Amino acid sequence: MADDRSALVQTVRSQAADRLAWERAETHLVDVALRQRLTSLGVEPTTDVGVALMATAMLLAEGSPEFGGDFRDALAEVAHVGLALLAAADEGDCDC
């Protein structure tokens, strides 16, 4: 299980590294909004939530080529927000 989790994180991390500055900035705004939404719903933005977001995005992207690039871009954003939750936990910037 740990190997699967590490492989997922590495896949999303490599995808995130290829993004343009404006795309990373946009993802940051979504990240902040999602954290606020989760908090207002009583859900802690933990590393497990981050992994769940990445797993969901990757699963949907694998089986949904008919929706085209826009759909996959939105899913990538979900995955990158999940990655941001993990990074915040690693840096101690979150109570995860």
Tab-separated table of N, CA and C in Angstrom:
chain	number	residue	atom	x	y	z
A	1	MET	N	0.824	-1.192	0.000
A	1	MET	CA	0.000	0.000	0.000
A	1	MET	C	0.870	1.257	0.000
A	2	ALA	N	1.923	1.281	0.800
A	2	ALA	CA	2.806	2.449	0.844
A	2	ALA	C	3.463	2.692	-0.503
A	3	ASP	N	3.807	1.609	-1.218
A	3	ASP	CA	4.409	1.754	-2.542
A	3	ASP	C	3.428	2.366	-3.531
A	4	ASP	N	2.151	1.941	-3.467
A	4	ASP	CA	1.131	2.512	-4.347
A	4	ASP	C	0.945	4.000	-4.062
A	5	ARG	N	0.929	4.339	-2.793
A	5	ARG	CA	0.763	5.745	-2.401
A	5	ARG	C	1.949	6.570	-2.894
A	6	SER	N	3.150	6.051	-2.718
A	6	SER	CA	4.352	6.758	-3.175
A	6	SER	C	4.361	6.926	-4.686
A	7	ALA	N	3.942	5.894	-5.402
A	7	ALA	CA	3.897	5.970	-6.869
A	7	ALA	C	2.889	7.022	-7.323
A	8	LEU	N	1.739	7.076	-6.660
A	8	LEU	CA	0.724	8.077	-6.995
A	8	LEU	C	1.259	9.484	-6.755
A	9	VAL	N	1.867	9.702	-5.607
A	9	VAL	CA	2.418	11.020	-5.276
A	9	VAL	C	3.482	11.414	-6.291
A	10	GLN	N	4.353	10.491	-6.656
A	10	GLN	CA	5.413	10.789	-7.625
A	10	GLN	C	4.834	11.133	-8.996
A	11	THR	N	3.797	10.416	-9.422
A	11	THR	CA	3.157	10.698	-10.710
A	11	THR	C	2.587	12.109	-10.730
A	12	VAL	N	1.843	12.462	-9.693
A	12	VAL	CA	1.226	13.792	-9.635
A	12	VAL	C	2.295	14.867	-9.484
A	13	ARG	N	3.317	14.593	-8.688
A	13	ARG	CA	4.403	15.564	-8.504
A	13	ARG	C	5.090	15.861	-9.840
A	14	SER	N	5.330	14.839	-10.657
A	14	SER	CA	5.991	15.069	-11.950
A	14	SER	C	5.080	15.841	-12.897
A	15	GLN	N	3.769	15.583	-12.838
A	15	GLN	CA	2.828	16.358	-13.655
A	15	GLN	C	2.795	17.812	-13.201
A	16	ALA	N	2.794	18.028	-11.910
A	16	ALA	CA	2.734	19.388	-11.366
A	16	ALA	C	3.975	20.189	-11.732
A	17	ALA	N	5.107	19.521	-11.831
A	17	ALA	CA	6.366	20.208	-12.148
A	17	ALA	C	6.359	20.808	-13.551
A	18	ASP	N	5.537	20.271	-14.431
A	18	ASP	CA	5.479	20.748	-15.813
A	18	ASP	C	4.525	21.918	-16.011
A	19	ARG	N	3.879	22.366	-14.964
A	19	ARG	CA	2.876	23.427	-15.100
A	19	ARG	C	3.531	24.794	-15.190
A	20	LEU	N	2.854	25.685	-15.889
A	20	LEU	CA	3.311	27.071	-16.016
A	20	LEU	C	3.022	27.830	-14.720
A	21	ALA	N	3.693	28.960	-14.551
A	21	ALA	CA	3.550	29.744	-13.316
A	21	ALA	C	2.099	30.142	-13.064
A	22	TRP	N	1.395	30.583	-14.104
A	22	TRP	CA	0.008	31.003	-13.903
A	22	TRP	C	-0.869	29.814	-13.517
A	23	GLU	N	-0.550	28.614	-14.005
A	23	GLU	CA	-1.318	27.422	-13.641
A	23	GLU	C	-1.081	27.057	-12.174
A	24	ARG	N	0.159	27.204	-11.719
A	24	ARG	CA	0.462	26.932	-10.314
A	24	ARG	C	-0.236	27.952	-9.411
A	25	ALA	N	-0.267	29.209	-9.847
A	25	ALA	CA	-0.947	30.252	-9.065
A	25	ALA	C	-2.447	29.968	-8.977
A	26	GLU	N	-3.024	29.553	-10.083
A	26	GLU	CA	-4.449	29.225	-10.108
A	26	GLU	C	-4.739	28.044	-9.170
A	27	THR	N	-3.880	27.046	-9.205
A	27	THR	CA	-4.048	25.889	-8.322
A	27	THR	C	-3.941	26.305	-6.862
A	28	HIS	N	-3.055	27.235	-6.565
A	28	HIS	CA	-2.924	27.722	-5.186
A	28	HIS	C	-4.245	28.331	-4.710
A	29	LEU	N	-4.901	29.100	-5.571
A	29	LEU	CA	-6.182	29.707	-5.199
A	29	LEU	C	-7.239	28.639	-4.939
A	30	VAL	N	-7.260	27.607	-5.784
A	30	VAL	CA	-8.198	26.500	-5.583
A	30	VAL	C	-7.861	25.765	-4.284
A	31	ASP	N	-6.583	25.584	-4.019
A	31	ASP	CA	-6.119	24.928	-2.795
A	31	ASP	C	-6.650	25.666	-1.568
A	32	VAL	N	-6.483	26.979	-1.540
A	32	VAL	CA	-6.945	27.787	-0.405
A	32	VAL	C	-8.463	27.683	-0.262
A	33	ALA	N	-9.181	27.789	-1.370
A	33	ALA	CA	-10.644	27.714	-1.332
A	33	ALA	C	-11.117	26.342	-0.850
A	34	LEU	N	-10.455	25.283	-1.303
A	34	LEU	CA	-10.851	23.938	-0.884
A	34	LEU	C	-10.584	23.728	0.600
A	35	ARG	N	-9.445	24.193	1.077
A	35	ARG	CA	-9.152	24.068	2.511
A	35	ARG	C	-10.231	24.778	3.334
A	36	GLN	N	-10.632	25.978	2.897
A	36	GLN	CA	-11.680	26.721	3.601
A	36	GLN	C	-13.005	25.966	3.558
A	37	ARG	N	-13.318	25.413	2.383
A	37	ARG	CA	-14.573	24.663	2.237
A	37	ARG	C	-14.562	23.428	3.128
A	38	LEU	N	-13.462	22.693	3.114
A	38	LEU	CA	-13.370	21.495	3.953
A	38	LEU	C	-13.513	21.856	5.426
A	39	THR	N	-12.826	22.913	5.840
A	39	THR	CA	-12.892	23.347	7.235
A	39	THR	C	-14.316	23.732	7.616
A	40	SER	N	-15.006	24.445	6.726
A	40	SER	CA	-16.387	24.850	7.023
A	40	SER	C	-17.323	23.646	7.107
A	41	LEU	N	-16.927	22.548	6.474
A	41	LEU	CA	-17.719	21.318	6.519
A	41	LEU	C	-17.295	20.396	7.663
A	42	GLY	N	-16.302	20.834	8.427
A	42	GLY	CA	-15.826	20.023	9.533
A	42	GLY	C	-14.896	18.895	9.113
A	43	VAL	N	-14.304	19.017	7.925
A	43	VAL	CA	-13.373	18.006	7.416
A	43	VAL	C	-11.969	18.580	7.493
A	44	GLU	N	-11.081	17.883	8.197
A	44	GLU	CA	-9.692	18.332	8.284
A	44	GLU	C	-8.973	18.063	6.969
A	45	PRO	N	-8.252	19.054	6.440
A	45	PRO	CA	-7.488	18.841	5.201
A	45	PRO	C	-6.195	18.071	5.491
A	46	THR	N	-6.314	16.770	5.655
A	46	THR	CA	-5.188	15.922	6.040
A	46	THR	C	-4.484	15.342	4.817
A	47	THR	N	-3.387	14.667	5.083
A	47	THR	CA	-2.677	13.995	3.990
A	47	THR	C	-3.546	12.904	3.374
A	48	ASP	N	-4.378	12.256	4.171
A	48	ASP	CA	-5.269	11.239	3.615
A	48	ASP	C	-6.272	11.857	2.641
A	49	VAL	N	-6.762	13.047	2.956
A	49	VAL	CA	-7.651	13.752	2.026
A	49	VAL	C	-6.888	14.080	0.744
A	50	GLY	N	-5.646	14.519	0.884
A	50	GLY	CA	-4.826	14.819	-0.291
A	50	GLY	C	-4.647	13.609	-1.187
A	51	VAL	N	-4.341	12.468	-0.587
A	51	VAL	CA	-4.176	11.240	-1.367
A	51	VAL	C	-5.502	10.839	-2.007
A	52	ALA	N	-6.598	11.005	-1.281
A	52	ALA	CA	-7.910	10.675	-1.842
A	52	ALA	C	-8.227	11.543	-3.057
A	53	LEU	N	-7.898	12.834	-2.982
A	53	LEU	CA	-8.125	13.719	-4.128
A	53	LEU	C	-7.294	13.285	-5.335
A	54	MET	N	-6.021	12.970	-5.085
A	54	MET	CA	-5.151	12.544	-6.183
A	54	MET	C	-5.630	11.228	-6.777
A	55	ALA	N	-5.999	10.279	-5.934
A	55	ALA	CA	-6.464	8.979	-6.424
A	55	ALA	C	-7.747	9.125	-7.233
A	56	THR	N	-8.659	9.967	-6.766
A	56	THR	CA	-9.906	10.207	-7.491
A	56	THR	C	-9.638	10.805	-8.862
A	57	ALA	N	-8.812	11.819	-8.889
A	57	ALA	CA	-8.500	12.482	-10.157
A	57	ALA	C	-7.849	11.524	-11.142
A	58	MET	N	-6.889	10.752	-10.678
A	58	MET	CA	-6.182	9.842	-11.574
A	58	MET	C	-7.107	8.731	-12.064
A	59	LEU	N	-7.953	8.217	-11.195
A	59	LEU	CA	-8.889	7.171	-11.587
A	59	LEU	C	-9.862	7.674	-12.649
A	60	LEU	N	-10.416	8.858	-12.442
A	60	LEU	CA	-11.356	9.415	-13.418
A	60	LEU	C	-10.667	9.745	-14.736
A	61	ALA	N	-9.457	10.246	-14.671
A	61	ALA	CA	-8.727	10.593	-15.893
A	61	ALA	C	-8.403	9.355	-16.722
A	62	GLU	N	-8.110	8.242	-16.071
A	62	GLU	CA	-7.780	7.009	-16.788
A	62	GLU	C	-8.956	6.485	-17.590
A	63	GLY	N	-10.169	6.681	-17.106
A	63	GLY	CA	-11.327	6.105	-17.768
A	63	GLY	C	-12.221	7.085	-18.481
A	64	SER	N	-11.774	8.316	-18.671
A	64	SER	CA	-12.657	9.342	-19.226
A	64	SER	C	-12.044	10.120	-20.380
A	65	PRO	N	-11.429	9.459	-21.371
A	65	PRO	CA	-10.809	10.210	-22.463
A	65	PRO	C	-11.822	10.943	-23.337
A	66	GLU	N	-13.070	10.512	-23.301
A	66	GLU	CA	-14.071	11.135	-24.167
A	66	GLU	C	-14.408	12.563	-23.766
A	67	PHE	N	-14.012	12.994	-22.583
A	67	PHE	CA	-14.339	14.344	-22.145
A	67	PHE	C	-13.338	15.388	-22.618
A	68	GLY	N	-12.223	14.972	-23.167
A	68	GLY	CA	-11.260	15.909	-23.731
A	68	GLY	C	-10.373	16.572	-22.693
A	69	GLY	N	-9.557	17.497	-23.186
A	69	GLY	CA	-8.531	18.132	-22.369
A	69	GLY	C	-9.052	18.930	-21.198
A	70	ASP	N	-10.158	19.639	-21.365
A	70	ASP	CA	-10.655	20.472	-20.274
A	70	ASP	C	-10.976	19.637	-19.044
A	71	PHE	N	-11.597	18.500	-19.263
A	71	PHE	CA	-11.948	17.607	-18.160
A	71	PHE	C	-10.689	17.102	-17.468
A	72	ARG	N	-9.701	16.696	-18.255
A	72	ARG	CA	-8.458	16.191	-17.666
A	72	ARG	C	-7.708	17.309	-16.948
A	73	ASP	N	-7.766	18.530	-17.471
A	73	ASP	CA	-7.110	19.655	-16.799
A	73	ASP	C	-7.728	19.899	-15.425
A	74	ALA	N	-9.047	19.830	-15.339
A	74	ALA	CA	-9.720	20.020	-14.055
A	74	ALA	C	-9.338	18.915	-13.079
A	75	LEU	N	-9.240	17.697	-13.577
A	75	LEU	CA	-8.843	16.587	-12.714
A	75	LEU	C	-7.408	16.744	-12.248
A	76	ALA	N	-6.554	17.219	-13.137
A	76	ALA	CA	-5.156	17.448	-12.757
A	76	ALA	C	-5.090	18.477	-11.639
A	77	GLU	N	-5.935	19.482	-11.721
A	77	GLU	CA	-5.953	20.498	-10.671
A	77	GLU	C	-6.339	19.886	-9.327
A	78	VAL	N	-7.323	18.991	-9.336
A	78	VAL	CA	-7.714	18.304	-8.103
A	78	VAL	C	-6.525	17.526	-7.543
A	79	ALA	N	-5.823	16.829	-8.410
A	79	ALA	CA	-4.661	16.049	-7.975
A	79	ALA	C	-3.566	16.945	-7.409
A	80	HIS	N	-3.350	18.083	-8.030
A	80	HIS	CA	-2.294	18.988	-7.576
A	80	HIS	C	-2.646	19.630	-6.236
A	81	VAL	N	-3.931	19.872	-6.009
A	81	VAL	CA	-4.357	20.378	-4.700
A	81	VAL	C	-4.107	19.311	-3.634
A	82	GLY	N	-4.384	18.065	-3.983
A	82	GLY	CA	-4.076	16.977	-3.055
A	82	GLY	C	-2.601	16.932	-2.723
A	83	LEU	N	-1.781	17.130	-3.734
A	83	LEU	CA	-0.333	17.154	-3.529
A	83	LEU	C	0.065	18.309	-2.607
A	84	ALA	N	-0.598	19.443	-2.761
A	84	ALA	CA	-0.303	20.596	-1.905
A	84	ALA	C	-0.605	20.287	-0.441
A	85	LEU	N	-1.660	19.505	-0.186
A	85	LEU	CA	-1.961	19.112	1.193
A	85	LEU	C	-0.823	18.277	1.773
A	86	LEU	N	-0.279	17.387	0.957
A	86	LEU	CA	0.843	16.571	1.423
A	86	LEU	C	2.070	17.429	1.683
A	87	ALA	N	2.344	18.359	0.783
A	87	ALA	CA	3.517	19.224	0.926
A	87	ALA	C	3.410	20.073	2.186
A	88	ALA	N	2.218	20.588	2.457
A	88	ALA	CA	2.018	21.405	3.655
A	88	ALA	C	2.274	20.582	4.910
A	89	ALA	N	1.850	19.339	4.901
A	89	ALA	CA	2.078	18.465	6.054
A	89	ALA	C	3.565	18.184	6.226
A	90	ASP	N	4.248	17.949	5.119
A	90	ASP	CA	5.687	17.678	5.166
A	90	ASP	C	6.469	18.872	5.697
A	91	GLU	N	6.002	20.084	5.374
A	91	GLU	CA	6.692	21.307	5.783
A	91	GLU	C	6.235	21.799	7.155
A	92	GLY	N	5.242	21.125	7.709
A	92	GLY	CA	4.733	21.529	9.013
A	92	GLY	C	3.819	22.730	8.961
A	93	ASP	N	3.316	23.074	7.751
A	93	ASP	CA	2.437	24.233	7.594
A	93	ASP	C	0.972	23.881	7.802
A	94	CYS	N	0.697	22.669	8.197
A	94	CYS	CA	-0.693	22.278	8.377
A	94	CYS	C	-0.776	21.324	9.556
A	95	ASP	N	-1.905	21.330	10.204
A	95	ASP	CA	-2.119	20.440	11.351
A	95	ASP	C	-2.644	19.096	10.874
A	96	CYS	N	-1.967	18.497	9.922
A	96	CYS	CA	-2.434	17.252	9.306
A	96	CYS	C	-1.938	16.048	10.073
